[in-house]
CSV table of C-alpha atoms and ligand atoms in Angstrom, one decimal:
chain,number,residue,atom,x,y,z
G,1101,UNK,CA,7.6,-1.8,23.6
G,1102,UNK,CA,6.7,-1.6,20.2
G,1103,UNK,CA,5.7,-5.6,19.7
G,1104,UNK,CA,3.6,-5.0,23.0
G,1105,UNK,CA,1.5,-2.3,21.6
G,1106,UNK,CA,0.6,-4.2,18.6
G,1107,UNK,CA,-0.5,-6.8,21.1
G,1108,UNK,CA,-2.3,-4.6,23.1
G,1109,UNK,CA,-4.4,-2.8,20.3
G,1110,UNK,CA,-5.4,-6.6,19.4
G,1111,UNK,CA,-7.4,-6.5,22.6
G,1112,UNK,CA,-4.8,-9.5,24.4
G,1113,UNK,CA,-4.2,-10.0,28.0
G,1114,UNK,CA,-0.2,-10.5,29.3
G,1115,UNK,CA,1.5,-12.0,31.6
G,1116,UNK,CA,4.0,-10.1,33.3
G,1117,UNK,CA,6.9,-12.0,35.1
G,1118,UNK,CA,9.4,-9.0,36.0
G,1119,UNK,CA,9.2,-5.0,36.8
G,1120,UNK,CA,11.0,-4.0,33.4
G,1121,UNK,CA,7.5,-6.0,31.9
G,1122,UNK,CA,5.2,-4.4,34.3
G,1123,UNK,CA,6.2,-0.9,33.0
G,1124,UNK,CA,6.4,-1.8,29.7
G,1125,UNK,CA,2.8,-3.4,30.2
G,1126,UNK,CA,1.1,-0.2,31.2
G,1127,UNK,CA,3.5,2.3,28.7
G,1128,UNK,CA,2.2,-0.3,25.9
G,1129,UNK,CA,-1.2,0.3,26.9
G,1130,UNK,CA,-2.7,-2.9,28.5
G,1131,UNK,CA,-5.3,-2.5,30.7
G,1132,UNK,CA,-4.6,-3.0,33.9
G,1133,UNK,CA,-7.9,-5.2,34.0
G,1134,UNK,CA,-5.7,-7.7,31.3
G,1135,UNK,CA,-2.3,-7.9,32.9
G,1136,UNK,CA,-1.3,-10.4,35.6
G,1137,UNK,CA,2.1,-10.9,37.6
G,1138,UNK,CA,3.8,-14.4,37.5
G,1139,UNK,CA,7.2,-15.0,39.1
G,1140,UNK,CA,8.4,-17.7,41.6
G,1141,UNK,CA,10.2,-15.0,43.5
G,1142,UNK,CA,9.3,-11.3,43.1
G,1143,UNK,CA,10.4,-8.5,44.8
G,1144,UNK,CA,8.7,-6.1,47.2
G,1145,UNK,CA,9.1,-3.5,44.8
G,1146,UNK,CA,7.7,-5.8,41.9
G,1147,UNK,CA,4.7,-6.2,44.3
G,1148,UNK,CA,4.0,-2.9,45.3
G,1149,UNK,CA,3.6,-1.8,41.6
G,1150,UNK,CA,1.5,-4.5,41.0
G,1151,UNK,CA,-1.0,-3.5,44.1
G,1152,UNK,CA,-0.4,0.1,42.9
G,1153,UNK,CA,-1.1,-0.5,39.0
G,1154,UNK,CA,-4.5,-2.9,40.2
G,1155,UNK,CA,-3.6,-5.5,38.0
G,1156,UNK,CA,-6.3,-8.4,37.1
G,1157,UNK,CA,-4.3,-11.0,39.7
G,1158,UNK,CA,-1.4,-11.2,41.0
G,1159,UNK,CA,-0.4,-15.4,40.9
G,1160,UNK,CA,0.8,-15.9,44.3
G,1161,UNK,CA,3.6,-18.6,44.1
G,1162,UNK,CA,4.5,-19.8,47.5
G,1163,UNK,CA,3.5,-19.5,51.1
G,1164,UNK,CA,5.8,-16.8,51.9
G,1165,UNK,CA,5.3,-15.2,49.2
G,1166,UNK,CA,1.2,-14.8,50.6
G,1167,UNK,CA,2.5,-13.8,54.0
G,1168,UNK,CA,4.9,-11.2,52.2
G,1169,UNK,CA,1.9,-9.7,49.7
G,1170,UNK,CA,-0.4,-9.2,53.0
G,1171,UNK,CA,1.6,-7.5,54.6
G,1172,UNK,CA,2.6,-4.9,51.6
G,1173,UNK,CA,-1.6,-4.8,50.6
G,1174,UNK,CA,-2.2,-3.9,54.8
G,1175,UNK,CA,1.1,-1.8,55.4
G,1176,UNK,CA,-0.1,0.2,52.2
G,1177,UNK,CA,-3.6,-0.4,52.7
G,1178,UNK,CA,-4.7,-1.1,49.1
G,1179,UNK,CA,-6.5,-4.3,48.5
G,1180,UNK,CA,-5.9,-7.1,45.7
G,1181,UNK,CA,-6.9,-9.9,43.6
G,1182,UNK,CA,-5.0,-12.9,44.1
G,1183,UNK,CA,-5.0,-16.2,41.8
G,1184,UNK,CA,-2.8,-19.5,43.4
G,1185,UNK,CA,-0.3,-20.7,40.9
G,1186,UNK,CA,-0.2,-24.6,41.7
G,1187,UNK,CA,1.6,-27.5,41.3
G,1188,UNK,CA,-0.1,-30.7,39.7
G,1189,UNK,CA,2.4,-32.9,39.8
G,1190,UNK,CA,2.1,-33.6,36.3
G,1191,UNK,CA,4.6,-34.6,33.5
G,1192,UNK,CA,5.2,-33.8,29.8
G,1193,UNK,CA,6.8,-35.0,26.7
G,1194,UNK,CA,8.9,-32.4,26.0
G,1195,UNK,CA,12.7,-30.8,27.1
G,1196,UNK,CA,13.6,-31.3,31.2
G,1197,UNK,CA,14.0,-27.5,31.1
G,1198,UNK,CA,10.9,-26.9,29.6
G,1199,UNK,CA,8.8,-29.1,32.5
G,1200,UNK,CA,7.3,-26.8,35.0
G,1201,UNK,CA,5.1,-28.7,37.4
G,1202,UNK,CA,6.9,-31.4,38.6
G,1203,UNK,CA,7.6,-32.6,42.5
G,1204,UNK,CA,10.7,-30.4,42.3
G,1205,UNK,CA,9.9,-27.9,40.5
G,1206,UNK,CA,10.6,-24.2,41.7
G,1207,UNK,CA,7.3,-22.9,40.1
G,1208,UNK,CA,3.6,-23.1,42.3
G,1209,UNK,CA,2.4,-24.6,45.4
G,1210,UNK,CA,2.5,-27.7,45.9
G,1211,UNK,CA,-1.4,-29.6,45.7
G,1212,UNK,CA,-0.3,-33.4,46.9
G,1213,UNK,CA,1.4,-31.9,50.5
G,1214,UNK,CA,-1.6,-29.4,51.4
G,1215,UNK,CA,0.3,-25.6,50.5
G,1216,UNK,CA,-1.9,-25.4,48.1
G,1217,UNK,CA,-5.2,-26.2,50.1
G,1218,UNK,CA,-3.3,-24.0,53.4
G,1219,UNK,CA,-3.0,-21.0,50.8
G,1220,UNK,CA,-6.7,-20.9,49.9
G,1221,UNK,CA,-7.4,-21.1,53.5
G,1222,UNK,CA,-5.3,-18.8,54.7
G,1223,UNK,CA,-7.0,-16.5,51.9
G,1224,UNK,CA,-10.4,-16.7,52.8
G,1225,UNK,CA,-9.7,-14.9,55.5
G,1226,UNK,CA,-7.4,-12.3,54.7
G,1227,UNK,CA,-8.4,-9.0,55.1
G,1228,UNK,CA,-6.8,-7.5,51.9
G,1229,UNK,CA,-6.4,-10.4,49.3
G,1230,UNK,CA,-9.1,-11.5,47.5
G,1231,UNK,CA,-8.9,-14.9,45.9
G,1232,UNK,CA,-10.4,-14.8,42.8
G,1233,UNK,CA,-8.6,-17.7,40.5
G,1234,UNK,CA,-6.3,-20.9,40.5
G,1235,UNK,CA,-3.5,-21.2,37.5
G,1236,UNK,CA,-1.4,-23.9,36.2
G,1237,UNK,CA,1.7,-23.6,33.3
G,1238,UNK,CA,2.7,-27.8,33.3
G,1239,UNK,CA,5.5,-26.8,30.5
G,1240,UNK,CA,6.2,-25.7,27.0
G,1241,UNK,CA,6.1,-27.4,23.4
G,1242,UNK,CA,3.7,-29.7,24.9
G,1243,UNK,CA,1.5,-31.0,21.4
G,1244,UNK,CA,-0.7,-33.7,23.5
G,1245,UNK,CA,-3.6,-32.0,25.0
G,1246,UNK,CA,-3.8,-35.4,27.8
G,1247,UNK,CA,-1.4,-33.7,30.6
G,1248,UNK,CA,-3.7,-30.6,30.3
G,1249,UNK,CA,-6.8,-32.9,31.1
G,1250,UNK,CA,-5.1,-34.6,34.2
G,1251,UNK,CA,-3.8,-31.2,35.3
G,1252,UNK,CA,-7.5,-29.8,35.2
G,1253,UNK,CA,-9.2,-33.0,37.1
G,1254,UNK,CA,-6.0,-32.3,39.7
G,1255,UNK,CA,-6.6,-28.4,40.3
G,1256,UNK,CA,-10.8,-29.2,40.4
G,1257,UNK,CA,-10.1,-31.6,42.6
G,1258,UNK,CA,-8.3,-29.4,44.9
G,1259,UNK,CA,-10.7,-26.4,44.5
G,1260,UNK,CA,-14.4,-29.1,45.2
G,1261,UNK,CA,-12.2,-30.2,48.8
G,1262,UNK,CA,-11.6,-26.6,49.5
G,1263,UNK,CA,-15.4,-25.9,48.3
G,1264,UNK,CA,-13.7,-23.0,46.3
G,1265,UNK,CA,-15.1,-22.6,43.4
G,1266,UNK,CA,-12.8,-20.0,41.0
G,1267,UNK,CA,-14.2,-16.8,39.5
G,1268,UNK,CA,-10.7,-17.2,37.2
G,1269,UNK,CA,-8.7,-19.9,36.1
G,1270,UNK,CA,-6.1,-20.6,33.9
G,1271,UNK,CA,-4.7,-23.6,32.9
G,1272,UNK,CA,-1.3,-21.8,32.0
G,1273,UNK,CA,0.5,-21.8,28.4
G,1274,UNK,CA,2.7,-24.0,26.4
G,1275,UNK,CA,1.0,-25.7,23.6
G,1276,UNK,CA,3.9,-26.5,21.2
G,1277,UNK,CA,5.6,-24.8,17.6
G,1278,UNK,CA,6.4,-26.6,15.0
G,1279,UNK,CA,9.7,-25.3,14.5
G,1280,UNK,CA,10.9,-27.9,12.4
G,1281,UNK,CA,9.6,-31.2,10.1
G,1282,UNK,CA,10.6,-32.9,13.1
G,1283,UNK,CA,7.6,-31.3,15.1
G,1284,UNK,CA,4.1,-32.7,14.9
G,1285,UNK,CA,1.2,-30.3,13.5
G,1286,UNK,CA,0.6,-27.8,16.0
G,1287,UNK,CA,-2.5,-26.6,15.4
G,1288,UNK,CA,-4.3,-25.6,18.4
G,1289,UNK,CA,-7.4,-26.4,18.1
G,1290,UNK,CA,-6.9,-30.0,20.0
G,1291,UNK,CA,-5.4,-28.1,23.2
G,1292,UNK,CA,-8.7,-25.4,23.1
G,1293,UNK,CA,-11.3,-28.5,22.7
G,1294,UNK,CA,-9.6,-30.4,25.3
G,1295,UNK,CA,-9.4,-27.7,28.5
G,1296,UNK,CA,-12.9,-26.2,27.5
G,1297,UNK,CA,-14.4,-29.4,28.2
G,1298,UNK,CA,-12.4,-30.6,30.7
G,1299,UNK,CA,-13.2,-27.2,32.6
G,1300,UNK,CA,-16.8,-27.6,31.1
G,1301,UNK,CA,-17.1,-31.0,32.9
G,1302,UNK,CA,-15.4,-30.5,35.7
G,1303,UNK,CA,-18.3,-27.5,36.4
G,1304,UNK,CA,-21.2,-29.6,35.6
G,1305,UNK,CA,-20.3,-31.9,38.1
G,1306,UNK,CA,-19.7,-29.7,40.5
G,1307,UNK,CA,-22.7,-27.2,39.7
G,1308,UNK,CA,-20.3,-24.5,40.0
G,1309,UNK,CA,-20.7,-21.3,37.7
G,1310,UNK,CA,-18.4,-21.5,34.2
G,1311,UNK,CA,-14.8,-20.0,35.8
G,1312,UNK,CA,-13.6,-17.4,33.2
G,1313,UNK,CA,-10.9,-19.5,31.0
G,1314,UNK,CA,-7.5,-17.5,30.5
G,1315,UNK,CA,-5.1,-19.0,28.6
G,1316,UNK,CA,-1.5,-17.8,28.0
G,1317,UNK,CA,0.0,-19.6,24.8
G,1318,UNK,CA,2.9,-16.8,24.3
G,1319,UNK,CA,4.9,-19.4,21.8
G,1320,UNK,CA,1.8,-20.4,19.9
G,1321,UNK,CA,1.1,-16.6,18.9
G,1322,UNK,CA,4.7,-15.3,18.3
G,1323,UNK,CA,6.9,-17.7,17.5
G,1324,UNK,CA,6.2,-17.6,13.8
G,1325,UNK,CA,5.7,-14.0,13.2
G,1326,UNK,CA,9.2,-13.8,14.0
G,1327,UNK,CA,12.3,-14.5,11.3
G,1328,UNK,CA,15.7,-13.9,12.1
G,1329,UNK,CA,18.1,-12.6,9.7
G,1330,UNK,CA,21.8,-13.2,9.7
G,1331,UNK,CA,24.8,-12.6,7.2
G,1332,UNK,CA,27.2,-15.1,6.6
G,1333,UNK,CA,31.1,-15.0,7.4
G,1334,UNK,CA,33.7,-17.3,7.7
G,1335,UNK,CA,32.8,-20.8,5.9
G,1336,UNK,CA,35.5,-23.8,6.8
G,1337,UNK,CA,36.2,-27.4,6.6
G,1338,UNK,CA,36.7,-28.9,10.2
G,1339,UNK,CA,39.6,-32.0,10.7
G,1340,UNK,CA,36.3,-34.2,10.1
G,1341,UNK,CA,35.4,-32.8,6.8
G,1342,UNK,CA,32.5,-31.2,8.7
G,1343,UNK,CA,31.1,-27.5,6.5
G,1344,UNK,CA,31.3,-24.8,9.3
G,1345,UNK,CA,29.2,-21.8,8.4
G,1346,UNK,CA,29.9,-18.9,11.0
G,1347,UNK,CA,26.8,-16.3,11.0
G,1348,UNK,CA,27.2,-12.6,12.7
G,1349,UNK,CA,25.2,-13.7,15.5
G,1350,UNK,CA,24.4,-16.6,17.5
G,1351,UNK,CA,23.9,-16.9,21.4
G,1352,UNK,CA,24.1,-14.1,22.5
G,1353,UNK,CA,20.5,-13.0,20.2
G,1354,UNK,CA,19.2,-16.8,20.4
G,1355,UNK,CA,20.5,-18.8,23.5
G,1356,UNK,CA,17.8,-21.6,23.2
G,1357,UNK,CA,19.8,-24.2,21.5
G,1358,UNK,CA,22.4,-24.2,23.9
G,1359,UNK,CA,20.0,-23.7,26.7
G,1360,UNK,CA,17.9,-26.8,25.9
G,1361,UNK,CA,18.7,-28.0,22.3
G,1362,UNK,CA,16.0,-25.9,20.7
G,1363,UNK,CA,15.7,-26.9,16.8
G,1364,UNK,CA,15.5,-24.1,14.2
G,1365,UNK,CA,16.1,-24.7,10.7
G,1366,UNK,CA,17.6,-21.9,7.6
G,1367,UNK,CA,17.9,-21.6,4.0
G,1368,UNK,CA,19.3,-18.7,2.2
G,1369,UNK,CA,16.8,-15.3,1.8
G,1370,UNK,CA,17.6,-14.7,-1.7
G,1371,UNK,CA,17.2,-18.5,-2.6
G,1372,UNK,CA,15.1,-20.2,-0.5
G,1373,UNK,CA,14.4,-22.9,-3.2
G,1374,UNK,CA,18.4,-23.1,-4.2
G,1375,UNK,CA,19.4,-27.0,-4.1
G,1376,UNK,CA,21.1,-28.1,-0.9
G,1377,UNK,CA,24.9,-28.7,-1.4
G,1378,UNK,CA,24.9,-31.0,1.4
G,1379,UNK,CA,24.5,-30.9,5.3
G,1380,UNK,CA,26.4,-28.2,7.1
G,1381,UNK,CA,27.0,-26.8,10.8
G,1382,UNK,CA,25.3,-23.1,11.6
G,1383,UNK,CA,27.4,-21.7,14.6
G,1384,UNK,CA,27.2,-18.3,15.8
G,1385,UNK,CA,30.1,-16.2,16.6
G,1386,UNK,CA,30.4,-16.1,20.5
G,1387,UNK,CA,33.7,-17.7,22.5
G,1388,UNK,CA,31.8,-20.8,23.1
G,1389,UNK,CA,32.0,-24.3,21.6
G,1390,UNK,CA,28.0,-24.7,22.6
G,1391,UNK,CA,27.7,-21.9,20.8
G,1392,UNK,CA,25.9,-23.7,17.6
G,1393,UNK,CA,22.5,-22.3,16.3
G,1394,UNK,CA,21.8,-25.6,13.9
G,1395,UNK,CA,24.2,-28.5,14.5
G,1396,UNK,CA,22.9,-30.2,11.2
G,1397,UNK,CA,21.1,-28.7,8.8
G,1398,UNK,CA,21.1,-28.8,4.7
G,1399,UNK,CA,22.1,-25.8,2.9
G,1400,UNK,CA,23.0,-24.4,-0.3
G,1401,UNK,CA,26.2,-23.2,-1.6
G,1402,UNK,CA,27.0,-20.1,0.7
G,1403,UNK,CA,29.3,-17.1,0.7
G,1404,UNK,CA,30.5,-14.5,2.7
G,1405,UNK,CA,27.5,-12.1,3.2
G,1406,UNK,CA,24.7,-14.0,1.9
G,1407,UNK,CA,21.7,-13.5,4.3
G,1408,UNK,CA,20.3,-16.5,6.2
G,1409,UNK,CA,16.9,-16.7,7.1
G,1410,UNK,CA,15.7,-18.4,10.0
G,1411,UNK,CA,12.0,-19.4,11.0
G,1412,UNK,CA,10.1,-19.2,13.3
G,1413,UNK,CA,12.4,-16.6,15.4
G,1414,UNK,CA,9.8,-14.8,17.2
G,1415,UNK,CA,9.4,-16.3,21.0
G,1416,UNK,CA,12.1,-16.3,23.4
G,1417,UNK,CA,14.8,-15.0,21.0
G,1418,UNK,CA,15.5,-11.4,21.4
G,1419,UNK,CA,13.4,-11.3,25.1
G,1420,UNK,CA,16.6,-14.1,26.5
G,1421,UNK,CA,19.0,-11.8,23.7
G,1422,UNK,CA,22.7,-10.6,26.0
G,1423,UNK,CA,25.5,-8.6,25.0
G,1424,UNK,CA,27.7,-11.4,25.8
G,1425,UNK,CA,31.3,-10.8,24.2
G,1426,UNK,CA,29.8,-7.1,24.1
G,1427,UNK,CA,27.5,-8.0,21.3
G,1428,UNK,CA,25.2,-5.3,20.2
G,1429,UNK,CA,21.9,-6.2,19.8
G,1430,UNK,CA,19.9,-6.7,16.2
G,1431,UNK,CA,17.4,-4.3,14.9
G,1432,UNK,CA,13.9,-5.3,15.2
G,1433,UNK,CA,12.0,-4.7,12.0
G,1434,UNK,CA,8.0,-4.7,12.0
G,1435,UNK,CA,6.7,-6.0,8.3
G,1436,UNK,CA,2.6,-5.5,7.4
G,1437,UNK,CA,1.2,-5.3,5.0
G,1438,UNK,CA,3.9,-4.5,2.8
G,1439,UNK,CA,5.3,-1.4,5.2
G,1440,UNK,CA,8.4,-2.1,7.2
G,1441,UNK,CA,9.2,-0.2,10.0
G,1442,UNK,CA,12.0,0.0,12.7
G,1443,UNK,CA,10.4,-1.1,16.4
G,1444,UNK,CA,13.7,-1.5,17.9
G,1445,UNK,CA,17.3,0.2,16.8
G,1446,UNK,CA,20.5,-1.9,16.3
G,1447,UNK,CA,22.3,-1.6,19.2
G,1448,UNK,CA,25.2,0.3,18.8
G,1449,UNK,CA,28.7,-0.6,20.5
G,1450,UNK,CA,29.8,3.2,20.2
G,1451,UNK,CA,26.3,4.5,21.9
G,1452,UNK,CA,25.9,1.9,25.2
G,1453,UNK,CA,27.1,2.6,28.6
G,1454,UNK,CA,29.8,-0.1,29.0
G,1455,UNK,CA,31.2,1.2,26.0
G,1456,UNK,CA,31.7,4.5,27.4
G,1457,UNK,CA,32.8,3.1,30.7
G,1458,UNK,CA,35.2,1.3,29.5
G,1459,UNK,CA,36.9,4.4,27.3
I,1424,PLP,C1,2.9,-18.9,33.8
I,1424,PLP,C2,3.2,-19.1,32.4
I,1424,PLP,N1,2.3,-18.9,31.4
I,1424,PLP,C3,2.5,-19.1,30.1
I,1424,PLP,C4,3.8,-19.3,29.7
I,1424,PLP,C5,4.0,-19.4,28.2
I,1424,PLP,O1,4.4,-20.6,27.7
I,1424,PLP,P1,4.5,-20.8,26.1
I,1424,PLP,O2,5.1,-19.5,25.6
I,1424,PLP,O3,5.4,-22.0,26.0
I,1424,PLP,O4,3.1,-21.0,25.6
I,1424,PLP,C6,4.8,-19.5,30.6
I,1424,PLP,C7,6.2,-19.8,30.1
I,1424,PLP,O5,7.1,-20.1,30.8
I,1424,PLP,C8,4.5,-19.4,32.0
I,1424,PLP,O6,5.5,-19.5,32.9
């Protein structure tokens, strides 16, 4: 809640793919005018807060989801805005996980089978849904701005046979972080040239009005405002002469490496320039062998509580973060400007419900 009301105050739209964000949305003081509902299956519930909070769109995902949403907007009688999340069929260089519009994907309609073109139709005449945009998301860490392009000429070319031209569109998120020196340059300049004039041309051709452009690059903004800070415990030598350094964390507050072998790198907060004393393995602390943050990475001479710093911790960390093993979850510290200040507490073991529960 905290990190959203910075956002907020900076004037930025949000996606919202859940309830819990929905609420935390509107307490955080989006306008409702700036927030839109993703999600390949949300509830009835999720829905009617949406039609009752009047968001900007809510991204309609499937076929039955559209049946489902009209009859909620007619049983309760409140109309909506409406954008089509579709399917392009197109693929990117980047993590299978991390693919989002392929052929069989769970995300969008479908444009090469006619869903997509059925949805807009079946829109035009519904009685409580106005469609007022179209929306792609082909993936994430994506650096070339080419899939984006053939996404575009895809969705236009849906929207010119349905003669719909949109009021909205959005081409989705997932231009790519450099998390690591193994990352190309990720500045995004390349991906913002590249959809304004593909949109740009696709309009003039057309002679349809300029759409408003919303884009969504989450990662791109976050991801390095965030650093993760971790103490050191046990340091061992495996059989294979392999330097094991065990951190109070792991997994359960960063489950992207074992999800889909997300690279981080670390060096030590109080040394950063300290010389490396040769490659070691960063594993967390959880009851599972995947359960490795950095499986190869070059560190100094470590002890027992030195703090690790890790980069580039801000985007998918704590929002996938568990209590796996009962874990209690970090503190959340806000730094600017030279003022810190606590946005989320530590979690404490002693304080949470399954703690009491269970005696
Ligand atoms: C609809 C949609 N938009 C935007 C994003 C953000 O992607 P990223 O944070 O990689 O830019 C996602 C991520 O899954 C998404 O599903």
């Amino acid at each position: 809640l905290g990190f959203a009301r910075h956002l907020a105050q900076l004037g930025l739209g949000v996606d919202v793919a859940s309830r819990g964000e929905l609420i935390v949305a509107r307490r955080a003081g989006f306008p409702s005018m700036q927030v839109h509902l993703h999600g390949n299956n949300k509830s009835r519930q999720e829905l009617e807060n949406a039609l009752r909070w009047g968001l900007q769109a809510i991204v309609v995902d499937s076929l039955e989801e559209l049946d489902l949403l009209e009859e909620i907007a007619a049983h309760q009688a409140i109309p909506a805005r409406v954008w089509l999340r579709v399917n392009p069929n197109v693929d990117v260089d980047t993590h299978p996980y991390r693919r989002t519009a392929l052929a069989s994907s769970k995300f969008g309609l479908p444009i090469e089978d006619g869903q997509a073109a059925q949805a807009i139709r079946r829109l035009s005449s519904s009685s409580w849904l106005e469609l007022t945009g179209l929306h792609c998301h082909i993936g994430s860490q994506i650096f070339d701005p080419g899939p984006y392009r053939r996404a575009i000429e895809i969705v236009f070319a849906l929207a010119r046979a349905e003669n719909f031209a949109p009021r909205d569109f959005s081409p989705g998120g997932g231009w790519g972080v450099r998390y690591t020196t193994a990352d190309p340059p990720d500045d995004p300049e390349p991906w913002v040239e590249a959809i304004s004039a593909a949109v740009v041309e696709q309009c003039r051709r057309l002679d349809w009005p300029l759409p408003r452009l919303v884009l969504e690059p989450g990662r791109w903004l976050v991801a390095r405002a965030g650093v993760a800070l971790y103490s050191v415990g046990a340091i061992k030598t495996a059989l294979d002469g392999t330097r094991i350094v065990a951190i109070d964390g792991g997994m359960a507050d960063n489950i992207r490496p074992a999800l889909y072998q997300a690279g981080y790198t670390a060096l030590a907060a109080a040394r950063p320039e300290a010389p490396s004393a040769g490659k070691a393995t960063l594993v967390g602390k959880f009851c599972e062998s995947g359960d490795v943050l950095i499986p190869e990475v070059e560190l100094p001479d470590l002890k027992r509580d030195d703090v690790l710093a890790v980069p580039v911790s801000g985007a998918y960390q704590l929002s996938m973060a568990s209590n796996y093993n009962l874990a209690a979850r970090p503190a959340v510290l806000w730094l600017d400007n030279g003022i810190t200040k606590i946005i989320q507490e530590r979690e404490l073991a002693e304080n949470s419900d399954w703690w009491v529960a269970a005696g």
